[in-house]
Coordinates of C-alpha atoms in Angstrom, one line a residue:
Chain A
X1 CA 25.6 -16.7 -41.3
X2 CA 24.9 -14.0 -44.3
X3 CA 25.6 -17.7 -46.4
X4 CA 22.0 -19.1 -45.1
X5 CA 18.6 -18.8 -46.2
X6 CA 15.1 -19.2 -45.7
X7 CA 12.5 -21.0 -47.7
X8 CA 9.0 -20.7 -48.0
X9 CA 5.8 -22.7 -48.3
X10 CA 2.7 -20.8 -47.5
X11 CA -0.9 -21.7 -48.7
X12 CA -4.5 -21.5 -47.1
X13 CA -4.0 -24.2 -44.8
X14 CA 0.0 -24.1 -43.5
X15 CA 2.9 -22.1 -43.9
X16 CA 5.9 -24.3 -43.9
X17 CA 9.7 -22.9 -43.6
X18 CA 13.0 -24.4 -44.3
X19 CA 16.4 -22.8 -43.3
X20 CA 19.4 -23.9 -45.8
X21 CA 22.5 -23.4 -46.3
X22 CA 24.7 -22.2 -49.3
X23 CA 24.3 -25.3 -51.3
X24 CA 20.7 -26.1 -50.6
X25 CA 21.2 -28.4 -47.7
X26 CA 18.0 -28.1 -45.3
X27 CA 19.2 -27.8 -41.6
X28 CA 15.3 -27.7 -40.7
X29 CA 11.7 -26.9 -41.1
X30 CA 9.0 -25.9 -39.3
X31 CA 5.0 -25.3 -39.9
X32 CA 2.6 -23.0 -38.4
X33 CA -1.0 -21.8 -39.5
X34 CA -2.2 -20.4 -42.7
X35 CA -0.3 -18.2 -44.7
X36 CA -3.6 -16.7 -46.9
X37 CA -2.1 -13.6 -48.7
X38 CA -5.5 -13.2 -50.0
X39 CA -8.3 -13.3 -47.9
X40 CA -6.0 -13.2 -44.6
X41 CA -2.5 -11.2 -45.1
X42 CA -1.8 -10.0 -41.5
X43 CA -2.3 -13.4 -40.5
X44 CA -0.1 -14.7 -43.7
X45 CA 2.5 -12.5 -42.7
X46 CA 2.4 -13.3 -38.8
X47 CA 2.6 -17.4 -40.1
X48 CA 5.5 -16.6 -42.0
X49 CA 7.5 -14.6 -39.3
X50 CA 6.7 -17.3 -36.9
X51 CA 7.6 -20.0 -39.2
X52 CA 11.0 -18.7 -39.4
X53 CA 11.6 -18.1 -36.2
X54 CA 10.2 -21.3 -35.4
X55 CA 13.2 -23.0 -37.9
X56 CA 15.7 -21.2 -36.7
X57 CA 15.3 -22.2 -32.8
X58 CA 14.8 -25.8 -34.4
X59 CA 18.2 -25.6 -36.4
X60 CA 19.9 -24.0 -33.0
X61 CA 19.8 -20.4 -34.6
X62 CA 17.7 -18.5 -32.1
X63 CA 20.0 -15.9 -32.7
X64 CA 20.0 -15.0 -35.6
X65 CA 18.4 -12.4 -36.9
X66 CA 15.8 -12.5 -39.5
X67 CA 17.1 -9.3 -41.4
X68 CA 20.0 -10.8 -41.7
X69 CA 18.8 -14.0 -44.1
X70 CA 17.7 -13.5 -47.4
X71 CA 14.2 -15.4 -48.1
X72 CA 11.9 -17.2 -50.9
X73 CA 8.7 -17.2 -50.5
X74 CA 6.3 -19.4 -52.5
X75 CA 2.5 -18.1 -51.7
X76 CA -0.5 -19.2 -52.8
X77 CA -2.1 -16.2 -54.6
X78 CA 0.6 -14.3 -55.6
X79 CA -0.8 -15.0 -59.1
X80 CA -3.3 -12.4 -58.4
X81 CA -2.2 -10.7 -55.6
X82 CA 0.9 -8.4 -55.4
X83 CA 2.7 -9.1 -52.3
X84 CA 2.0 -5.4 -51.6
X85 CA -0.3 -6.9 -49.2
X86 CA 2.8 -8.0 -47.1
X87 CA 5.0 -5.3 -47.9
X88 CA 4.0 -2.5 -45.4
X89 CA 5.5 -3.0 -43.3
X90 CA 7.7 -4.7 -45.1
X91 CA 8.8 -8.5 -43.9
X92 CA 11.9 -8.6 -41.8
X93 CA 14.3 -10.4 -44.3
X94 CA 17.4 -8.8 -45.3
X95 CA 16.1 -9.6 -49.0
X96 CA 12.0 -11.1 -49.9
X97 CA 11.7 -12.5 -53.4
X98 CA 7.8 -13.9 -53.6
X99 CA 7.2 -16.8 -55.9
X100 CA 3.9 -18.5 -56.7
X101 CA 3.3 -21.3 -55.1
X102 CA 2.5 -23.9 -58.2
X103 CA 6.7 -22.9 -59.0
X104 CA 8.3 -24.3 -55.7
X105 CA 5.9 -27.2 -55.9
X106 CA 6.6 -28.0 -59.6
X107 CA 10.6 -27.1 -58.6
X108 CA 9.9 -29.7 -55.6
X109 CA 8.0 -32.6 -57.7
X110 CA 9.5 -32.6 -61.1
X111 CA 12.9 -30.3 -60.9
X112 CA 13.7 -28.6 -64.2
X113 CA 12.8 -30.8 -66.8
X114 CA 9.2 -31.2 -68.4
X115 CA 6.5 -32.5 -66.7
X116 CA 2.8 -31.7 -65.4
X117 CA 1.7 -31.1 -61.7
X118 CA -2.0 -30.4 -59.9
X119 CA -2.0 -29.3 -56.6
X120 CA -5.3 -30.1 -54.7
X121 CA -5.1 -28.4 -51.1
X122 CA -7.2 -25.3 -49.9
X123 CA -6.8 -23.9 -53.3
X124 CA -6.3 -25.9 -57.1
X125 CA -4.2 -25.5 -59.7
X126 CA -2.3 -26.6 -62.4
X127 CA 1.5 -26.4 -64.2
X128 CA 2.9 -27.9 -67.2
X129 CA 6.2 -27.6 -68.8
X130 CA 6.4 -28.8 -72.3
X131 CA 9.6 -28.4 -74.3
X132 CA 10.9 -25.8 -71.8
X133 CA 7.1 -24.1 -72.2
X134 CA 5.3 -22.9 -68.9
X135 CA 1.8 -23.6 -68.9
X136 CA -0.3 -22.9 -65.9
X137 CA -4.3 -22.7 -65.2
X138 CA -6.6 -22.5 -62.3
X139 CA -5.0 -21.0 -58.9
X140 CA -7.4 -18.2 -59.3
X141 CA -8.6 -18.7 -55.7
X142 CA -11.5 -19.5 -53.7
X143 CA -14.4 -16.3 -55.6
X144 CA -13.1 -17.1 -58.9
X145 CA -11.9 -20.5 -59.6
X146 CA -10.3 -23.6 -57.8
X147 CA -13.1 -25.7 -58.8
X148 CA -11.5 -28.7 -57.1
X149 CA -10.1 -27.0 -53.8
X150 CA -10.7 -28.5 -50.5
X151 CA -12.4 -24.7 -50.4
X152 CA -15.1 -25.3 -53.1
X153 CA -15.5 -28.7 -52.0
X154 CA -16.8 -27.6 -48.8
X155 CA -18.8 -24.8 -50.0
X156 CA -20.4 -27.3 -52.4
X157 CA -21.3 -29.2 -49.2
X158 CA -22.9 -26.7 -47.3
X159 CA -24.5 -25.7 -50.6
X160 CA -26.1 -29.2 -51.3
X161 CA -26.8 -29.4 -47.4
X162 CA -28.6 -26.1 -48.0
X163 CA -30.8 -27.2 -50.8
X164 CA -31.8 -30.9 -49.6
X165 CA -33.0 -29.2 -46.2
X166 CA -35.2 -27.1 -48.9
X167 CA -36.4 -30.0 -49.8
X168 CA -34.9 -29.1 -53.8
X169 CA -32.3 -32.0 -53.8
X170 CA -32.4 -35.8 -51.7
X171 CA -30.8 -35.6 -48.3
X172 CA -28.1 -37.7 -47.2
X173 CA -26.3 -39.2 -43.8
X174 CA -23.6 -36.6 -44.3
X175 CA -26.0 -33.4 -45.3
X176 CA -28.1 -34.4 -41.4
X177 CA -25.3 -34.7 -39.9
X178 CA -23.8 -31.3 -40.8
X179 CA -26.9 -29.4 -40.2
X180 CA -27.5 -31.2 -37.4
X181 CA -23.9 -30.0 -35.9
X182 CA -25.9 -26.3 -36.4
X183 CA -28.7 -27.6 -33.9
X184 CA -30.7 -28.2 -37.6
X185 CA -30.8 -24.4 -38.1
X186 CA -29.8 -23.8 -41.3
X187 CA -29.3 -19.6 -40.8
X188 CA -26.7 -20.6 -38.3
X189 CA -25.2 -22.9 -40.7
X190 CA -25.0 -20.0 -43.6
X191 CA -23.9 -17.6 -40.6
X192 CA -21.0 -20.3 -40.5
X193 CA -20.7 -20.0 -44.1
X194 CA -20.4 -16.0 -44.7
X195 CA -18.0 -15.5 -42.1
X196 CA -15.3 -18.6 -43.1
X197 CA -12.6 -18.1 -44.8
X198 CA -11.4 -20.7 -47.7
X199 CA -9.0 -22.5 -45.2
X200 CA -12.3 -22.8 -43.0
X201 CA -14.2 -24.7 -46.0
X202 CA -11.1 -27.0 -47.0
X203 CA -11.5 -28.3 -43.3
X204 CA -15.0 -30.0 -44.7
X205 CA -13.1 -31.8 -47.5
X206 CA -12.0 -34.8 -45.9
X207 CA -15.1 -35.8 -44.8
X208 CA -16.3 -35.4 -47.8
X209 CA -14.1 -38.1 -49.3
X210 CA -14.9 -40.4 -46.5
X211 CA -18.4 -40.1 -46.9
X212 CA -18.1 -40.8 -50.3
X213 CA -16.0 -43.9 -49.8
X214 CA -19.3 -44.7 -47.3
X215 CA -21.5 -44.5 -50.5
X216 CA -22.9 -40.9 -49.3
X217 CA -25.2 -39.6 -52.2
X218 CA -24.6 -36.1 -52.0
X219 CA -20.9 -36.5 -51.2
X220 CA -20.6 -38.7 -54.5
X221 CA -22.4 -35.9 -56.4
X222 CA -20.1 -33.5 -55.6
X223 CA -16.7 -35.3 -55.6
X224 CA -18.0 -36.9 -59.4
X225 CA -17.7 -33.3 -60.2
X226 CA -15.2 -32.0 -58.8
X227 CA -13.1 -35.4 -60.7
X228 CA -14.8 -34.9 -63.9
X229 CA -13.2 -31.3 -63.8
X230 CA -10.0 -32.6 -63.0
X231 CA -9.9 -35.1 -65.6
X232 CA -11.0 -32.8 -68.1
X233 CA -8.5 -30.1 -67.4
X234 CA -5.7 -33.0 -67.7
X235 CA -6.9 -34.1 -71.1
X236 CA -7.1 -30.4 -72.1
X237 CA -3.0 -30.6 -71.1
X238 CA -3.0 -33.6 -73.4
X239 CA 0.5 -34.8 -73.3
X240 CA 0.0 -38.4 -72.7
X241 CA 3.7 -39.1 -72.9
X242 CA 4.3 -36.8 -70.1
X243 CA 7.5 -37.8 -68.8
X244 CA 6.0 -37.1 -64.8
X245 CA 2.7 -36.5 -63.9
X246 CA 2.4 -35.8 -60.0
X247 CA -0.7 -34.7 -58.2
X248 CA 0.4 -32.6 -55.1
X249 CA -1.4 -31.0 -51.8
X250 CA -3.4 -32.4 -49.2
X251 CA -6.3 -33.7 -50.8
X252 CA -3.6 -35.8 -53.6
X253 CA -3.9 -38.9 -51.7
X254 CA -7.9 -38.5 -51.6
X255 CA -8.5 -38.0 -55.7
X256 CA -6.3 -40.3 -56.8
X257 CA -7.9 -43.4 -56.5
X258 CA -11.2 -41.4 -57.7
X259 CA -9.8 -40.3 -60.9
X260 CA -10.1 -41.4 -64.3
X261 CA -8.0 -44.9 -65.3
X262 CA -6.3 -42.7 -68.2
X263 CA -4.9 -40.4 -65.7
X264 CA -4.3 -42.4 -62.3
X265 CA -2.5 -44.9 -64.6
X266 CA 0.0 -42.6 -65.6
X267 CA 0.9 -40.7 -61.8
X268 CA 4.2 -40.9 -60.6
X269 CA 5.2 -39.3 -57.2
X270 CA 6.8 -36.0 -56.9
X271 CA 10.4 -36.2 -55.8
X272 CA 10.0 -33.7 -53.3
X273 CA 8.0 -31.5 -51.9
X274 CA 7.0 -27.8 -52.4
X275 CA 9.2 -26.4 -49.3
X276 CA 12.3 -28.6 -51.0
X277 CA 11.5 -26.8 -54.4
X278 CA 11.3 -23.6 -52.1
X279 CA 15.0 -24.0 -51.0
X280 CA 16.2 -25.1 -54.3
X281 CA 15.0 -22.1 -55.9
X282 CA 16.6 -20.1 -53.3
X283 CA 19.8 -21.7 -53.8
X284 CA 19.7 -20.1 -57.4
X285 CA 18.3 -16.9 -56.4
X286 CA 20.7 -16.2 -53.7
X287 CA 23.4 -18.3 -54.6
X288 CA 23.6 -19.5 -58.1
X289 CA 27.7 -20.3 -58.0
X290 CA 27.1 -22.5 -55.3
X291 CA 26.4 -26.4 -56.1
X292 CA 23.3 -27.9 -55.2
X293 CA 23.6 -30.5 -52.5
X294 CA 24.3 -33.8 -53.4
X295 CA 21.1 -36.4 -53.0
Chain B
X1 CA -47.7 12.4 -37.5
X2 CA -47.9 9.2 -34.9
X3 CA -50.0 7.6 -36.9
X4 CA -47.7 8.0 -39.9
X5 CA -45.2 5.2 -40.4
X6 CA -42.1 3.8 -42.5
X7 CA -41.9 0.8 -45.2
X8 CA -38.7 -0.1 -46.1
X9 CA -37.9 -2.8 -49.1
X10 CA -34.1 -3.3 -48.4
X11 CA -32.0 -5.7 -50.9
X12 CA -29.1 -6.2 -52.3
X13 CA -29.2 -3.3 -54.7
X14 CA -31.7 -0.8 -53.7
X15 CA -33.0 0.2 -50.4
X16 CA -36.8 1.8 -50.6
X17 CA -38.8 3.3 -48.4
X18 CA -42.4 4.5 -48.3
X19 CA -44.0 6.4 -46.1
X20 CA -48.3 5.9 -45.1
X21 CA -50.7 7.2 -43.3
X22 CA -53.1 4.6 -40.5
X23 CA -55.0 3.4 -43.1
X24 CA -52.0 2.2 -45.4
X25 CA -52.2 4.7 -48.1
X26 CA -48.7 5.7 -49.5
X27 CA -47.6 9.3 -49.1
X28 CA -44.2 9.0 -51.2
X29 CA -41.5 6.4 -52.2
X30 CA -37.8 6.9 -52.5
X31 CA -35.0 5.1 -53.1
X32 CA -31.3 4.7 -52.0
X33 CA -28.5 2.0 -52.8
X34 CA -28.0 -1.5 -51.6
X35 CA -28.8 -2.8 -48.0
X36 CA -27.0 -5.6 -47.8
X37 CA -27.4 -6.3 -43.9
X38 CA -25.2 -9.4 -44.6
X39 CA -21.9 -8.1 -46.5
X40 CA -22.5 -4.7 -45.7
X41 CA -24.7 -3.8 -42.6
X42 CA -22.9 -0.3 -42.0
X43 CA -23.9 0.9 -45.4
X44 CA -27.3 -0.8 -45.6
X45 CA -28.0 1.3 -42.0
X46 CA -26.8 4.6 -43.6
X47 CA -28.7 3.6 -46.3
X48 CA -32.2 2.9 -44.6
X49 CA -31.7 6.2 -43.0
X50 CA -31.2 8.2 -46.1
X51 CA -33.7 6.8 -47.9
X52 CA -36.4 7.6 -44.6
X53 CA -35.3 11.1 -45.4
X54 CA -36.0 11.2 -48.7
X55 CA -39.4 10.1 -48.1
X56 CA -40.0 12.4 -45.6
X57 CA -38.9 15.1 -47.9
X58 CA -40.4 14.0 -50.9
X59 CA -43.6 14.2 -48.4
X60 CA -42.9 17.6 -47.3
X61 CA -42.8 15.9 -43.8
X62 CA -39.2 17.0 -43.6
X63 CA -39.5 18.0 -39.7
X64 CA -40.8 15.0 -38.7
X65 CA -38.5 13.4 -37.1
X66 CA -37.9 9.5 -37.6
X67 CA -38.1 8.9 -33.7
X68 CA -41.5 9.8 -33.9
X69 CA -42.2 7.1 -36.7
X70 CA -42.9 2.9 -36.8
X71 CA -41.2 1.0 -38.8
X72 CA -41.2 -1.9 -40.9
X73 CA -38.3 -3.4 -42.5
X74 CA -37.9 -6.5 -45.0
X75 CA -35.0 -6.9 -45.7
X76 CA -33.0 -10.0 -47.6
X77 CA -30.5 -11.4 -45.4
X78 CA -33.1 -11.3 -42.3
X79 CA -33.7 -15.1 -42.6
X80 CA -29.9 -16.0 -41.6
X81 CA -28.5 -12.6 -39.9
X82 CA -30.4 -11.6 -36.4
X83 CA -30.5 -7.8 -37.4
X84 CA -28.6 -7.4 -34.7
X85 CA -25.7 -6.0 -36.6
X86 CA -28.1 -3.2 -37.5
X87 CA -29.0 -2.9 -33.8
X88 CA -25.8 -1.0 -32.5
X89 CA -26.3 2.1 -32.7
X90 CA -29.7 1.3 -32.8
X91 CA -32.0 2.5 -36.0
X92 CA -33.4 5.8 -34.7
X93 CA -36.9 4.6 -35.0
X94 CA -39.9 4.9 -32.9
X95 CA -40.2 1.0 -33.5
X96 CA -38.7 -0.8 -35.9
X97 CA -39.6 -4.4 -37.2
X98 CA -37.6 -6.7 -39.1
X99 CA -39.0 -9.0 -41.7
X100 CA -37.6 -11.3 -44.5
X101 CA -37.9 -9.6 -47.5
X102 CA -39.8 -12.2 -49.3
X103 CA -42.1 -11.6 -46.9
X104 CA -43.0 -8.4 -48.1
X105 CA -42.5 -9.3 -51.5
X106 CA -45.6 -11.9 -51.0
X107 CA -47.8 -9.6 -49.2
X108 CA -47.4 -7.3 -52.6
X109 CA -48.1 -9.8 -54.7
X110 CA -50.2 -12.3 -53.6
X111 CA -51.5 -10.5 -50.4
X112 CA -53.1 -12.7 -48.3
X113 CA -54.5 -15.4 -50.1
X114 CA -52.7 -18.9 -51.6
X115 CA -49.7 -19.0 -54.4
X116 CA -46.0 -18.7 -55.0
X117 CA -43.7 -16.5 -55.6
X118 CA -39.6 -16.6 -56.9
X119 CA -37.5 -13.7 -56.5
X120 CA -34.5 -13.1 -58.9
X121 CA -32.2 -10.1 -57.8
X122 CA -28.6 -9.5 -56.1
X123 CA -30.0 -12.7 -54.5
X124 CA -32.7 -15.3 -55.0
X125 CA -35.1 -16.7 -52.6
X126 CA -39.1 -19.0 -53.1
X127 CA -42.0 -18.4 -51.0
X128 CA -45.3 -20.9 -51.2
X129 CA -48.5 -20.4 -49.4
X130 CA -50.6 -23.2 -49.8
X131 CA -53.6 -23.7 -47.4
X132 CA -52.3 -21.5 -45.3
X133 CA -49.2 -23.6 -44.8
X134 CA -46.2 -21.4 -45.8
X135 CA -42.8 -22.8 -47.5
X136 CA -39.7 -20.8 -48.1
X137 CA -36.6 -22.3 -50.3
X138 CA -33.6 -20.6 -51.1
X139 CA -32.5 -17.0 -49.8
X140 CA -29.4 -18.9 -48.2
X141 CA -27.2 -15.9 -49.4
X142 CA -24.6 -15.4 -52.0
X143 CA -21.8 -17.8 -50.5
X144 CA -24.0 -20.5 -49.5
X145 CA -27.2 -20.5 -52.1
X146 CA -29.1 -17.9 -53.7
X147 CA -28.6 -20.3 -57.0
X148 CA -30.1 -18.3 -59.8
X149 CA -29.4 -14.6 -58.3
X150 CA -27.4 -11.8 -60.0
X151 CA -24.6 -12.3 -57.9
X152 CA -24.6 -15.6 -58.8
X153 CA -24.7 -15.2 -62.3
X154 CA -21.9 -12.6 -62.2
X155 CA -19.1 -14.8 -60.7
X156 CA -19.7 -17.6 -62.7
X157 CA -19.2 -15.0 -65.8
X158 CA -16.1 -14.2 -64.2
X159 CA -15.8 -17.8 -63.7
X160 CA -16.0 -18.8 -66.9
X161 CA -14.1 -16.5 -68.3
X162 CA -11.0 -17.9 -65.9
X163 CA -11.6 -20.9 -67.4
X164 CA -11.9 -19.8 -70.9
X165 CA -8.8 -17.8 -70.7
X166 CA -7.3 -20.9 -69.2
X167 CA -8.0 -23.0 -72.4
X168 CA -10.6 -25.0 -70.4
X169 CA -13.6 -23.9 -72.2
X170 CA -14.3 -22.2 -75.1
X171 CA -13.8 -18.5 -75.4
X172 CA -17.1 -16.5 -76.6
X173 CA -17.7 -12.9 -77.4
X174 CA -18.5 -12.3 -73.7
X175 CA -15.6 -13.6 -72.2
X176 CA -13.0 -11.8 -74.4
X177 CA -14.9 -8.8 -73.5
X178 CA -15.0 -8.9 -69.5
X179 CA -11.2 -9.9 -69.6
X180 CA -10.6 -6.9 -72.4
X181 CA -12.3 -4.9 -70.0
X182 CA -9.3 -5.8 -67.5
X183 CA -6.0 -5.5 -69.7
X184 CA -6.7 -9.2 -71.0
X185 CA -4.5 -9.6 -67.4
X186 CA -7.1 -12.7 -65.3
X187 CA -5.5 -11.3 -61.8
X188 CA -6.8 -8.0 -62.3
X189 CA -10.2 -9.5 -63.0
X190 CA -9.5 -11.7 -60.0
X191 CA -8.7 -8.6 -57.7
X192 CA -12.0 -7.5 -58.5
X193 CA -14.0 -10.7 -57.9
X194 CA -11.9 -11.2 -54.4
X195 CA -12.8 -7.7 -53.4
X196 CA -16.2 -7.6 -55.0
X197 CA -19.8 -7.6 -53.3
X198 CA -22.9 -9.5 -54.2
X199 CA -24.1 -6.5 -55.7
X200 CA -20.6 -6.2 -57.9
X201 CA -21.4 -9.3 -59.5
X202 CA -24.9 -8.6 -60.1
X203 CA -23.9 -5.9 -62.0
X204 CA -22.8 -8.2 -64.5
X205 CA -25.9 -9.7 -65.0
X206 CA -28.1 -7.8 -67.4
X207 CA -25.0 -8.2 -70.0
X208 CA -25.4 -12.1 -69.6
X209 CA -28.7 -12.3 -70.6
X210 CA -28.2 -9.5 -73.1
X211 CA -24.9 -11.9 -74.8
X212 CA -27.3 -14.7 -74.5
X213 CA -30.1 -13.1 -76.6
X214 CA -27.4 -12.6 -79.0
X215 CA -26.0 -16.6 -79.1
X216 CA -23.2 -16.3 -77.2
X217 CA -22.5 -19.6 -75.9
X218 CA -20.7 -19.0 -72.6
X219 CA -23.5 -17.0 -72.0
X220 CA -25.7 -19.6 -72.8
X221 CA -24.5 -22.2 -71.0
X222 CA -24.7 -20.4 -67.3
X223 CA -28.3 -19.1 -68.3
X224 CA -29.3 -23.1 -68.8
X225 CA -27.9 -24.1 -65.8
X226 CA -29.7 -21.3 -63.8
X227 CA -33.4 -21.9 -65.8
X228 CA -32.6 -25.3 -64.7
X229 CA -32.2 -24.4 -61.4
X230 CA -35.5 -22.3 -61.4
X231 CA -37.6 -24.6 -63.4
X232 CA -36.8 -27.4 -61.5
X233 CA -37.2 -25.9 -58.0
X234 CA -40.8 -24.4 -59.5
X235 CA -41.2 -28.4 -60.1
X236 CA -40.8 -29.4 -56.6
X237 CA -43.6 -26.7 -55.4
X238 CA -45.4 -28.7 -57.8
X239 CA -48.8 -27.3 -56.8
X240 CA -49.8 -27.2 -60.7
X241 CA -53.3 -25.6 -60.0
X242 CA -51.6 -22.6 -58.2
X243 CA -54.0 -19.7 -58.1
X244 CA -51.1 -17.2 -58.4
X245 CA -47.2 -18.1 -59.3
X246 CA -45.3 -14.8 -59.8
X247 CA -41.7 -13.9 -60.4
X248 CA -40.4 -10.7 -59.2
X249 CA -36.9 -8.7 -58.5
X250 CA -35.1 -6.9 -61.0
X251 CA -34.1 -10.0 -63.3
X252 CA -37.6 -11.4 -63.6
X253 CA -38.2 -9.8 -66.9
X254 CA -35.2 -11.4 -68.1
X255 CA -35.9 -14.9 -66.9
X256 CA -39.2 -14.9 -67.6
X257 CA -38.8 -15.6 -71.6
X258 CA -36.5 -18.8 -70.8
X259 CA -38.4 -20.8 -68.1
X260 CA -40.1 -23.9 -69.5
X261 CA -43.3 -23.4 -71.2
X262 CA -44.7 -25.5 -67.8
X263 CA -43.9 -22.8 -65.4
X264 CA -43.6 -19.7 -68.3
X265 CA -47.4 -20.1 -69.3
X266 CA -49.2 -20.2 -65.9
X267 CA -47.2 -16.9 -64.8
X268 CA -49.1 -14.0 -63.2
X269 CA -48.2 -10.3 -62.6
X270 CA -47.9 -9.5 -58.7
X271 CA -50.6 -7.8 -57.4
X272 CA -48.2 -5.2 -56.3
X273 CA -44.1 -4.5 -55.1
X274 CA -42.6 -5.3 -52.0
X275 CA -42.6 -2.2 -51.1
X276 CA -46.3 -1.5 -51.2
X277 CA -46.2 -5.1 -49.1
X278 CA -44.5 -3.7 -46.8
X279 CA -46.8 -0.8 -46.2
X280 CA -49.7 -3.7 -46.1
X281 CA -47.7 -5.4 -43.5
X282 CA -46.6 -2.3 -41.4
X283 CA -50.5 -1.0 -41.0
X284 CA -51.1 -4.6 -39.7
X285 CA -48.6 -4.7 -37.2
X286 CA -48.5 -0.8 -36.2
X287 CA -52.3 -0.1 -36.6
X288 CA -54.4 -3.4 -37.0
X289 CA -58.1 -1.6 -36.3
X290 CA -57.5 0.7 -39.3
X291 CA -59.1 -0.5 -42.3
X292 CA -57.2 -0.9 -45.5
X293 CA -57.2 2.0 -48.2
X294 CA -59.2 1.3 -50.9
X295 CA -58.0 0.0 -53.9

């Protein structure tokens, strides 16, 4: 048993666990609620804990304890944050190694050669590696950055709802309908606003999109911003022989067909995910004699 | 002493109080630190209070006891937060009455006639009065609005900065500065935005404007946006005969000089502050036969 491990995934919106073996072979995963290290810690660290547990019922290890498994955890926001915020008390693994989160999912999409990934969920960010060369910008969460997070985006929304009930921008289908979900009182909508947390904002994103794909004015505004960032930031990585380019998180599927030509032309699909680049990490952490699994 | 009663001009910076006699004349002023009912409603209280004290003392009323005293409060935030979480323990007022703070900040300088007024501090809020018919825009708060405020401002320096240090915009004076003032390390500087207050990053806003007077060009290009903002929300008051269009708050000196020449030429000092509107108001509400001190 002291040969297994635990993986994980934890960003604004989910906190995803794998248990492995020696070699890196998953023997299951499991998903509970968000794993926030930033704005929500107790609640991160709860997710996580549960997460495990949840993996190891699932993979018929109920019994096993989790101070006796070593664990890798990629987090959103460790960037910033220390894990200190998780650290007292301390997590009940027998060993915690914290990663950030743009490593397990550039481990999970591209492996260890070069190559460039952006990762759109609750949070944005980016990673290159050029020649061996780590590169990373953004992932300075929801206050100071992410400028095209499922966070922002619905911030932007509420915003631009905000002002076209002021009557200083146009209204739109989607900006009545929001408000009107707040009984057309926009102090209840703000009082939604000031208390959310950044997962609570990604949760607006999707509609976003859709009301965008509807021809929704002030959805278009803010998603032709939010691409125009995103398409500058990859011409700022330049690189246009990048061996794999692979947009991750949950909003991947929504930019890509709203990018620039240059850009979507060139995509290629990770070949795995983050929790998958979580357990290979951990393979070398915790066991770098042992062979990886074969695919 | 019942016919004595309490002002109080609460914001995101400051919190002042006056105290007047029936008629409205002012007795004494003084001033404590932010009342942010919103982010901060336990310190805005403690704040309200100590400045009442002040006043008192300043008034050598110090044995009067605030039970015994009416009071009126405008305070920013009032718009989208029942005051509510300033009700428990309740204020230890005789009476107390909440008001939006642009309220007060019309009374002062318009009084009780037709015009407009913008306020530019921690937040930023626009008040009409045209025939009568009144119109408010803006004052939605620091997550959800308050566009040209000096919270505002402030995180898109720290903003910008991330993105500077990031490669994805130029670096200027400014932004090799703030970071400088944080290692050069962005996840300190991120601690501080993630933990910060409006007020925090209205701090930072007196430097923009300072870097901008001085060509700095990220500095420059958050002060356009945000004179955009302002000239174009003045635009949609239209109202181009206005008797009285004044700016006010703490950063209207600083705006002033870069609105368009439109807006920037018909401008008009306020009558008088906030707080000496809220004295106007409070001897309406508290004592409506007394006539008004004279001028």
């Amino acid at each position: 048993m002291q040969d297994l491990m635990v993986a994980i995934d934890g960003g604004g919106s989910t906190c995803r666990a794998a248990i492995a073996d020696r070699s890196g072979r998953i023997l299951g995963r499991a998903t509970t609620g968000p794993a926030n290290i930033v704005s929500a810690p107790q609640e991160a660290r709860a997710n996580i804990v549960a997460a495990t547990q949840a993996v190891l019922a699932e993979a018929g290890l109920a019994d096993c304890s989790l101070s006796q498994l070593p664990a890798l955890l990629g987090l959103a926001g460790v960037n910033t944050s220390t894990p200190d915020t998780l650290a007292e008390p301390p997590l009940p693994f027998a060993r915690t190694v914290f990663v950030d989160d743009v490593e397990i999912a550039f481990e999970g999409a591209i492996g260890e050669g070069d190559g460039l990934i952006a990762i759109f969920g609750t949070g944005s960010v980016f990673m290159s590696r050029r020649g061996g060369k780590v590169t990373k910008a953004g992932g300075w969460g929801f206050v100071s950055g992410d400028q095209a997070s499922g966070a922002r985006l619905g911030q932007a929304l509420i915003e631009q709802t905000l002002l076209a009930h002021d009557g200083l921008r146009a209204q739109s289908g989607l900006s009545r309908a929001l408000l009107g979900e707040y009984g057309d009182d926009p102090g209840r909508l703000v009082a939604f606003a000031t208390a959310a947390a950044p997962v609570d904002f990604a949760r607006l994103a999707p509609r976003l999109f859709k009301a965008a794909d509807e021809g929704d004015g002030l959805a278009l505004a803010i998603l032709t911003e939010a691409c125009g960032f995103i398409d500058r930031a990859l011409d700022h990585f330049g690189w246009g022989d990048c061996p794999r380019l692979c947009l991750m998180g949950g909003l991947a599927p929504l930019y890509r067909p709203r990018l620039a030509a240059r850009h979507r032309d060139r995509l290629s699909e990770p070949r795995a995910d983050a929790l998958t680049g979580a357990v290979a990490m951990a393979r070398r952490h915790f066991h770098p004699a042992a062979a990886p699994p074969r695919p």
